[in-house]
C-alpha cells in the first residue's frame, strides 16, 4: 500500500530542497514530522505540507493509521527555470536563474520481514 503527494513548481532550488528531503527519507511519519518541525530551513515547511498531504491520502484512500506509515520515497526533481537579466558593469548583462522544484513524497506501511 502506497500513497503519494507531489508539490509542483516550488520556488526553491532543487539543491537546497534535497538537503531537507534527505533528512526524512526512510523514517517513520511521526519521526519525520518531528525532524521537519525543528529543521531550520525555509523549505522544511513545504516538505512538511507535502508529507502531511501524502499521509492524508493514505488515510482517506486506504484507511491506514498514520502511526503505521513510513516514508518510502522522497525525492526532488528540477522544475522550470525562470530566466531574468541583471545589468552589470560597462553596459553588459548577466543572467539570473530562478530555479524551481517538484517535491515528491511516497508513504507506505512498514514491511515486517
Phi, psi and omega in degrees: 000126178224149173223143184231158173218141181232125172259115185255150176059041176282130187276069173213151182289145181300328181297319179288324181289326182295331178299318182282319182295327179295336181290330188256350182297127178087354181271163173288160184296320180297315180292321179295320178297320178295317180298315182291329180294330184250012176277128186267057177228146182295326183285347182299327179294318180291321178295321179294320177297320179293319177298315179296325177294318178296321178294318178295322176297320179294320179294313186284322185272324187244359177055054181247143177282140184295335181292338182267003183267153177224150179281104182281312180228143174208118181211162182236124175255158181277132176264191179292152181252127174276130182253126181233161181244135177240127178296143180232187185292151175061033175077007179273178180219152175234153183269133174255126179254115178261104188273157176226167187225157169243117182259125180240130177231129178242125177247151179205173179283153180287132180267111176273124182252000000 
